[in-house]
Amino acid sequence: MTAVSLGMPEVPAPPLAERRASRRIQVGPVAVGGGAPVSVQSMTTTRTSDIGATLQQIAELTASGCQIVRVACPTQDDADALATIARKSQIPVIADIHFQPKYVFAAIEAGCAAVRVNPGNIKQFDDRVKEIARAAQDHGTPIRIGVNAGSLDRRLLQKYGRATPEALVESALWEASLFEEHGFRDIKISVKHNDPVVMVNAYRLLAERCDYPLHLGVTEAGPAFQGTIKSAVAFGALLSEGIGDTIRVSLSAPPAEEVKVGIQILQSLGLRERRLEIVSCPSCGRAQVDVYKLADEVTAGLDGMEVPLRVAVMGCVVNGPGEAREADLGVASGNGKGQIFVKGEVIKTVPESKIVETLIEEAMKIAEQMEKDGAASGEPAVTVS
Ligand code: SF4
C-alpha cells in the first residue's frame, strides 16, 4: 500500500466547484439554497398519527444530526397530528402530501416548516392551486415539488416513452409553473429516479433551467449497502459540480442511518467540516494484528466524540509508523506491540492487548484539550485508507 499523509490539512482544501447560484428558501430556521450549507434531511417511518412514536423518531433523527424531517400525511388523523408534531419537534417538519388540498391547508395552519406537494396532483383532483399558493405565501411556508420516476405524469410517459431526465425536468418545471402563475416562487424541487445516471442527468438539466434550490435524492435506492453507494455516487457527482442544496439519502434501513450516510457524504466532499475520523489501513499480508477488530474497537470506544480528531490505526511496522505519525493520534502495530503516536511523537509502546484502551485514553485527553480550545461538535467518520 502506498504511504499517504493522514495529517489534518492546515488549510482546508478548496471546494470541488462553486455552488450553483440558486434562490434561497427558509425551511423553518434552516436556509436552503442561495449558498446556505447543504442540509441533511430524512423522513419518519412511523404513522404520523402516532404522535409519541413520531416525536421519538424525530428525537433520534435530531440526535443523529438530521436537520429537516419529513412526515407522511395520508389521512385526516395524520393531518390532525401535525400541529403537535411541528410544535414539539426540535427540527423543522415538512408535511408530505399527495392529492388532498385539505391536508395541505391543515399542514400550513399547523405550522409545518414546509409542505411537499405536487400542484399537478391537486389540479387533477380539486383545482385549489391558487388558494394553496396564497395560503403558503401568507404563512411564509415554502413548498417542495417532488417529481418521482415512479409517479410521472402519464402524458409525459407517453411523450418520452419512459422517465427520462427530460421527462422528469419537464414535469418539475410544469409543476412549478402552476405556482408561478399565481406569483408563488418559494419553491424547492426534486427530480428523483432510482437509477443514479438518470437522476444525475435530470438534476444537471434542471439546474440549467431554473434557479430554484434543489433537493437531491435517489429514490428507492435500496438496502443500506446498495443505497449508500448509489446515493454517494449520485450526490458526489452533482455536489462536486456545485449542484444540490439539501440531500436525503433513501435507504431501506432506519432513518438515522440515512442521516449518517448523508453527513458522511458531505464531509467526504469537504462540504461539511470533518469530525472524528478513524483512518485505518485495509490490512494486507504484512499485518501483524487484526486491523478490522482493532479499528472497530477504537471506533466503538470513541463513538460520540465531537472533536475534529484524526486517529490512525495501522496494521504493521512497514508503513504504519510513517502514517500513524501524521495523524493526531495513531498506532503502528507489530510483534505483539503497538507504538502509540501523538502529534507525530511516539509517546509509548504498549502490548497489543492494551492498544485500544491506550488509544481511547489518549484520544480523550486530546479531545478535552480541543474542547477547551473551542472545537465545535459533530459526527464521527470512518475512513479506510
Ligand atoms: S498491514 Fe496495513 S499498514 Fe501495513 S502494509 Fe499492509 S495495509 Fe499497509
Coordinates of C-alpha atoms and ligand atoms in Angstrom, one line a residue:
M1 CA 0.0 0.0 0.0
T2 CA 1.3 3.5 -0.8
A3 CA 2.1 5.7 2.1
V4 CA -0.1 8.7 2.3
S5 CA -0.3 11.7 4.6
L6 CA -3.0 11.3 7.1
G7 CA -2.5 14.6 8.8
M8 CA -5.3 17.2 9.2
P9 CA -4.6 19.8 6.4
E10 CA -3.7 23.1 7.9
V11 CA -5.6 24.9 5.2
P12 CA -8.9 23.3 4.1
A13 CA -8.9 22.1 0.5
P14 CA -10.8 24.4 -1.8
P15 CA -14.3 23.2 -2.7
L16 CA -14.6 21.0 -5.8
A17 CA -16.7 23.6 -7.5
E18 CA -18.5 26.8 -7.0
R19 CA -22.0 26.2 -5.7
R20 CA -24.7 26.8 -8.3
A21 CA -26.4 30.1 -7.8
S22 CA -29.9 29.4 -6.5
R23 CA -32.6 31.4 -4.8
R24 CA -32.9 30.8 -1.1
I25 CA -35.9 29.5 0.8
Q26 CA -36.3 29.1 4.6
V27 CA -37.4 25.8 5.9
G28 CA -38.1 27.0 9.5
P29 CA -34.7 28.1 10.8
V30 CA -32.8 26.1 8.1
A31 CA -31.9 28.1 5.0
V32 CA -31.9 26.1 1.8
G33 CA -30.2 27.4 -1.4
G34 CA -28.6 30.7 -2.0
G35 CA -25.2 29.5 -0.8
A36 CA -26.5 28.1 2.5
P37 CA -24.7 25.0 3.7
V38 CA -26.1 21.8 2.2
S39 CA -28.5 20.4 4.8
V40 CA -29.3 16.7 5.5
Q41 CA -32.8 15.5 5.9
S42 CA -34.7 12.3 6.4
M43 CA -38.3 11.0 6.7
T44 CA -40.0 9.3 9.6
T45 CA -41.3 5.7 9.2
T46 CA -43.9 5.9 11.9
R47 CA -47.6 6.5 11.5
T48 CA -47.7 10.3 11.8
S49 CA -50.9 10.0 13.7
D50 CA -48.9 8.2 16.4
I51 CA -47.6 11.4 17.8
G52 CA -45.5 9.8 20.5
A53 CA -43.7 7.4 18.2
T54 CA -43.2 10.0 15.6
L55 CA -41.7 12.5 18.1
Q56 CA -39.5 9.8 19.5
Q57 CA -38.1 9.0 16.0
I58 CA -37.7 12.7 15.3
A59 CA -35.7 13.0 18.5
E60 CA -33.5 10.1 17.3
L61 CA -33.0 11.7 14.0
T62 CA -32.2 15.0 15.6
A63 CA -29.5 13.3 17.7
S64 CA -28.0 11.7 14.6
G65 CA -27.6 15.1 13.0
C66 CA -30.7 15.4 10.9
Q67 CA -31.6 19.0 10.2
I68 CA -35.0 18.7 8.5
V69 CA -37.6 15.9 8.9
R70 CA -40.5 14.9 6.6
V71 CA -43.6 13.2 7.8
A72 CA -46.2 11.5 5.6
C73 CA -49.7 12.8 5.8
P74 CA -52.1 10.4 4.0
T75 CA -55.1 10.6 6.4
Q76 CA -57.1 13.1 8.4
D77 CA -55.6 11.6 11.6
D78 CA -52.2 12.3 10.3
A79 CA -53.2 15.9 9.4
D80 CA -54.6 16.3 13.0
A81 CA -51.3 15.3 14.5
L82 CA -49.2 17.8 12.6
A83 CA -49.7 20.8 14.9
T84 CA -48.4 18.9 17.9
I85 CA -45.5 17.3 16.0
A86 CA -44.5 20.6 14.4
R87 CA -44.6 22.4 17.8
K88 CA -42.7 19.7 19.7
S89 CA -40.1 18.7 17.1
Q90 CA -36.6 20.1 17.6
I91 CA -36.1 20.3 13.9
P92 CA -38.3 21.8 11.1
V93 CA -41.1 19.4 10.0
I94 CA -42.2 19.1 6.3
A95 CA -45.6 17.5 5.7
D96 CA -45.6 15.2 2.7
I97 CA -49.0 15.3 1.0
H98 CA -50.4 13.8 -2.2
F99 CA -53.7 14.8 -3.7
Q100 CA -55.8 16.2 -0.9
P101 CA -55.7 20.0 -0.7
K102 CA -57.4 20.0 2.7
Y103 CA -54.3 18.4 4.2
V104 CA -52.1 21.0 2.6
F105 CA -54.1 23.7 4.3
A106 CA -54.0 21.8 7.5
A107 CA -50.2 21.4 7.3
I108 CA -49.8 25.1 6.6
E109 CA -52.1 26.0 9.5
A110 CA -50.4 23.5 11.8
G111 CA -47.1 25.5 11.4
C112 CA -45.2 22.9 9.4
A113 CA -42.0 24.5 8.1
A114 CA -42.7 23.4 4.5
V115 CA -45.1 21.2 2.5
R116 CA -44.2 18.7 -0.1
V117 CA -46.9 18.6 -2.7
N118 CA -47.2 18.5 -6.4
P119 CA -49.7 21.0 -7.7
G120 CA -50.3 18.8 -10.7
N121 CA -51.9 16.2 -8.5
I122 CA -54.0 18.8 -6.8
K123 CA -55.1 20.3 -10.1
Q124 CA -56.2 17.0 -11.3
F125 CA -58.5 16.2 -8.4
D126 CA -59.6 19.5 -7.0
D127 CA -58.1 22.7 -8.5
R128 CA -57.2 24.7 -5.5
V129 CA -53.7 25.5 -6.5
K130 CA -54.3 29.3 -6.3
E131 CA -55.6 29.0 -2.8
I132 CA -52.7 26.8 -1.8
A133 CA -50.2 29.4 -3.2
R134 CA -52.0 32.2 -1.3
A135 CA -52.0 30.3 2.0
A136 CA -48.4 29.3 1.6
Q137 CA -47.5 32.8 0.8
D138 CA -49.4 34.2 3.7
H139 CA -47.8 31.9 6.2
G140 CA -44.3 32.0 4.6
T141 CA -44.4 28.3 4.0
P142 CA -42.2 27.0 1.2
I143 CA -43.3 24.1 -1.0
R144 CA -41.2 21.2 -2.4
I145 CA -42.3 19.9 -5.7
G146 CA -41.1 16.3 -5.8
V147 CA -41.2 14.6 -9.1
N148 CA -40.5 10.8 -8.9
A149 CA -39.9 8.5 -11.8
G150 CA -42.5 6.1 -10.4
S151 CA -45.3 8.6 -10.4
L152 CA -44.6 10.5 -13.5
D153 CA -47.4 12.2 -15.3
R154 CA -49.0 9.7 -17.9
R155 CA -48.9 12.4 -20.5
L156 CA -45.1 12.7 -20.2
L157 CA -44.6 9.0 -20.1
Q158 CA -46.4 8.8 -23.4
K159 CA -44.4 11.7 -24.8
Y160 CA -41.0 10.3 -23.7
G161 CA -41.7 6.6 -23.5
R162 CA -40.2 6.3 -20.0
A163 CA -39.0 8.5 -17.2
T164 CA -36.1 10.1 -19.0
P165 CA -34.2 13.1 -17.5
E166 CA -36.1 15.4 -20.0
A167 CA -39.4 14.0 -18.8
L168 CA -38.6 14.4 -15.2
V169 CA -37.5 18.0 -15.7
E170 CA -40.4 18.9 -18.0
S171 CA -42.7 17.6 -15.3
A172 CA -41.0 19.5 -12.5
L173 CA -41.0 22.8 -14.4
W174 CA -44.6 22.4 -15.4
E175 CA -45.5 21.8 -11.7
A176 CA -43.5 24.9 -10.7
S177 CA -45.3 26.9 -13.4
L178 CA -48.7 26.1 -11.8
F179 CA -47.5 28.0 -8.7
E180 CA -45.6 30.7 -10.7
E181 CA -48.8 31.7 -12.4
H182 CA -50.0 32.8 -9.0
G183 CA -46.8 34.6 -8.2
F184 CA -45.6 31.9 -5.8
R185 CA -41.9 31.1 -6.1
D186 CA -41.0 29.9 -2.6
I187 CA -40.2 26.5 -4.0
K188 CA -37.5 23.8 -4.0
I189 CA -37.6 20.9 -6.4
S190 CA -36.5 17.3 -6.6
V191 CA -36.4 15.0 -9.6
K192 CA -35.8 11.6 -8.2
H193 CA -35.0 8.4 -10.1
N194 CA -33.7 5.0 -8.8
D195 CA -31.0 5.0 -11.4
P196 CA -28.2 7.3 -10.4
V197 CA -27.2 8.0 -14.0
V198 CA -30.7 9.2 -15.0
M199 CA -31.0 11.1 -11.7
V200 CA -27.7 12.9 -12.2
N201 CA -28.6 13.9 -15.7
A202 CA -32.1 15.1 -14.6
Y203 CA -30.6 17.3 -11.9
R204 CA -28.0 18.7 -14.3
L205 CA -30.7 19.6 -16.8
L206 CA -32.9 21.1 -14.1
A207 CA -30.0 23.1 -12.6
E208 CA -29.6 24.7 -16.0
R209 CA -33.2 25.5 -16.5
C210 CA -34.2 27.2 -13.2
D211 CA -32.7 28.8 -10.1
Y212 CA -34.8 27.0 -7.5
P213 CA -32.9 25.3 -4.8
L214 CA -32.6 21.5 -5.4
H215 CA -33.4 18.7 -3.0
L216 CA -31.2 15.7 -4.1
G217 CA -32.4 12.2 -3.8
V218 CA -32.0 8.8 -5.4
T219 CA -35.4 7.3 -4.9
E220 CA -35.9 3.7 -3.8
A221 CA -32.1 3.4 -3.6
G222 CA -32.4 0.1 -1.9
P223 CA -31.0 -1.7 1.2
A224 CA -28.3 0.1 3.2
F225 CA -25.2 -1.1 1.3
Q226 CA -26.6 -0.6 -2.2
G227 CA -28.4 2.6 -1.3
T228 CA -25.4 4.1 0.3
I229 CA -23.3 3.5 -2.8
K230 CA -25.9 4.8 -5.2
S231 CA -26.5 7.9 -3.1
A232 CA -22.8 8.6 -2.6
V233 CA -22.1 8.2 -6.3
A234 CA -25.0 10.3 -7.5
F235 CA -24.7 13.1 -4.8
G236 CA -21.0 13.1 -5.2
A237 CA -21.3 13.7 -9.0
L238 CA -23.8 16.5 -8.5
L239 CA -22.4 18.2 -5.4
S240 CA -18.9 18.2 -7.0
E241 CA -20.4 20.3 -9.8
G242 CA -22.0 22.6 -7.2
I243 CA -25.5 21.2 -7.7
G244 CA -27.7 20.5 -4.7
D245 CA -28.8 22.4 -1.7
T246 CA -30.3 19.8 0.6
I247 CA -30.0 16.0 0.5
R248 CA -32.0 13.0 1.5
V249 CA -30.4 9.5 1.3
S250 CA -33.2 7.0 0.9
L251 CA -32.4 3.6 2.4
S252 CA -34.4 0.5 3.3
A253 CA -32.9 1.0 6.8
P254 CA -33.7 3.0 9.9
P255 CA -33.8 6.7 9.0
A256 CA -31.0 7.7 11.4
E257 CA -28.8 5.6 9.1
E258 CA -29.8 7.8 6.2
V259 CA -28.6 10.8 8.1
K260 CA -25.3 9.3 9.0
V261 CA -24.7 8.5 5.3
G262 CA -25.7 12.0 4.2
I263 CA -23.4 13.6 6.7
Q264 CA -20.5 11.4 5.7
I265 CA -21.1 12.2 2.0
L266 CA -20.9 16.0 2.8
Q267 CA -17.8 15.6 4.9
S268 CA -16.1 13.5 2.3
L269 CA -16.8 16.2 -0.3
G270 CA -15.5 18.9 2.0
L271 CA -18.9 20.5 2.2
R272 CA -19.0 20.0 5.9
E273 CA -16.2 20.1 8.4
R274 CA -14.8 16.7 9.1
R275 CA -15.0 15.5 12.7
L276 CA -13.7 12.5 14.4
E277 CA -12.1 10.4 11.7
I278 CA -10.7 6.9 12.1
V279 CA -8.2 6.2 9.4
S280 CA -7.5 2.5 9.3
C281 CA -5.4 0.6 6.8
P282 CA -7.2 -2.1 4.8
S283 CA -4.7 -4.7 6.1
C284 CA -2.7 -7.0 3.9
G285 CA -0.3 -10.0 4.2
R286 CA 2.1 -7.9 6.3
A287 CA -0.4 -7.2 9.0
Q288 CA 0.7 -8.4 12.4
V289 CA -2.6 -7.5 14.2
D290 CA -6.3 -7.9 13.4
V291 CA -6.8 -4.4 11.9
Y292 CA -10.5 -4.8 11.4
K293 CA -11.1 -5.7 15.0
L294 CA -8.8 -3.0 16.2
A295 CA -10.5 -0.3 14.1
D296 CA -13.9 -1.5 15.2
E297 CA -13.0 -1.4 18.8
V298 CA -11.4 2.0 18.6
T299 CA -14.4 3.3 16.6
A300 CA -16.8 2.0 19.2
G301 CA -14.7 3.3 22.0
L302 CA -14.7 6.8 20.6
D303 CA -18.3 6.8 19.5
G304 CA -19.9 10.2 20.3
M305 CA -16.6 12.1 20.4
E306 CA -17.3 15.5 19.0
V307 CA -14.0 17.0 18.0
P308 CA -12.1 17.0 14.7
L309 CA -9.6 14.3 15.6
R310 CA -7.9 12.0 13.2
V311 CA -6.9 8.6 14.6
A312 CA -4.8 6.3 12.5
V313 CA -5.0 2.5 13.1
M314 CA -2.2 0.8 11.1
G315 CA -1.6 -2.9 10.9
C316 CA 2.2 -3.2 10.6
V317 CA 5.5 -1.5 11.1
V318 CA 6.3 -1.2 7.4
N319 CA 4.1 1.8 6.5
G320 CA 2.4 2.1 9.9
P321 CA 4.8 4.3 11.8
G322 CA 5.1 6.9 9.0
E323 CA 1.4 7.1 8.6
A324 CA 0.4 7.0 12.2
R325 CA 2.9 9.8 12.9
E326 CA 1.0 12.1 10.5
A327 CA -2.3 11.8 12.4
D328 CA -3.3 13.5 15.6
L329 CA -3.1 10.1 17.3
G330 CA -2.1 6.7 15.9
V331 CA -0.9 3.2 16.4
A332 CA 1.5 1.2 14.4
S333 CA 1.3 -2.5 15.4
G334 CA 3.9 -5.2 15.2
N335 CA 5.5 -8.1 17.1
G336 CA 2.6 -8.2 19.6
K337 CA 3.1 -4.5 20.5
G338 CA 1.7 -1.1 19.4
Q339 CA 3.7 2.1 19.1
I340 CA 1.4 4.9 20.1
F341 CA 1.9 8.3 18.4
V342 CA 0.5 11.6 19.5
K343 CA 1.0 14.6 17.2
G344 CA 3.9 12.9 15.4
E345 CA 5.8 11.7 18.5
V346 CA 6.0 8.1 19.9
I347 CA 4.7 8.5 23.4
K348 CA 4.8 4.9 24.4
T349 CA 4.8 1.3 23.3
V350 CA 2.2 -1.0 24.7
P351 CA 1.3 -4.7 24.5
E352 CA -1.2 -5.5 21.8
S353 CA -3.9 -6.1 24.5
K354 CA -3.6 -2.5 25.7
I355 CA -3.7 -0.8 22.3
V356 CA -7.4 0.0 22.3
E357 CA -7.6 1.3 25.8
T358 CA -4.4 3.4 25.4
L359 CA -5.7 5.0 22.2
I360 CA -9.0 5.8 23.8
E361 CA -7.3 7.3 26.8
E362 CA -5.1 9.4 24.7
A363 CA -7.9 10.5 22.4
M364 CA -9.9 11.6 25.4
K365 CA -7.0 13.7 26.6
I366 CA -6.6 15.4 23.2
A367 CA -10.4 15.9 22.9
E368 CA -10.5 17.5 26.3
Q369 CA -7.8 19.9 25.2
M370 CA -9.6 20.6 21.9
E371 CA -12.9 21.3 23.7
K372 CA -11.1 23.7 26.0
D373 CA -9.7 25.3 22.9
G374 CA -13.2 25.7 21.5
A375 CA -13.6 22.9 18.8
A376 CA -17.2 22.5 17.7
S377 CA -19.4 19.5 17.8
G378 CA -20.1 17.0 15.0
E379 CA -20.4 13.4 13.8
P380 CA -17.7 10.8 13.8
A381 CA -16.5 9.5 10.4
V382 CA -14.7 6.3 9.5
T383 CA -12.3 6.2 6.6
V384 CA -10.4 3.2 5.3
S385 CA -7.2 4.3 3.7
Ligands
SF4_1 S1 -0.7 -4.0 7.2 FE1 -1.7 -2.1 6.8 S2 -0.2 -0.5 7.1 FE2 0.9 -2.5 6.9 S3 1.4 -2.5 4.7 FE3 -0.5 -3.7 5.0 S4 -2.1 -2.2 4.6 FE4 -0.2 -1.0 4.9

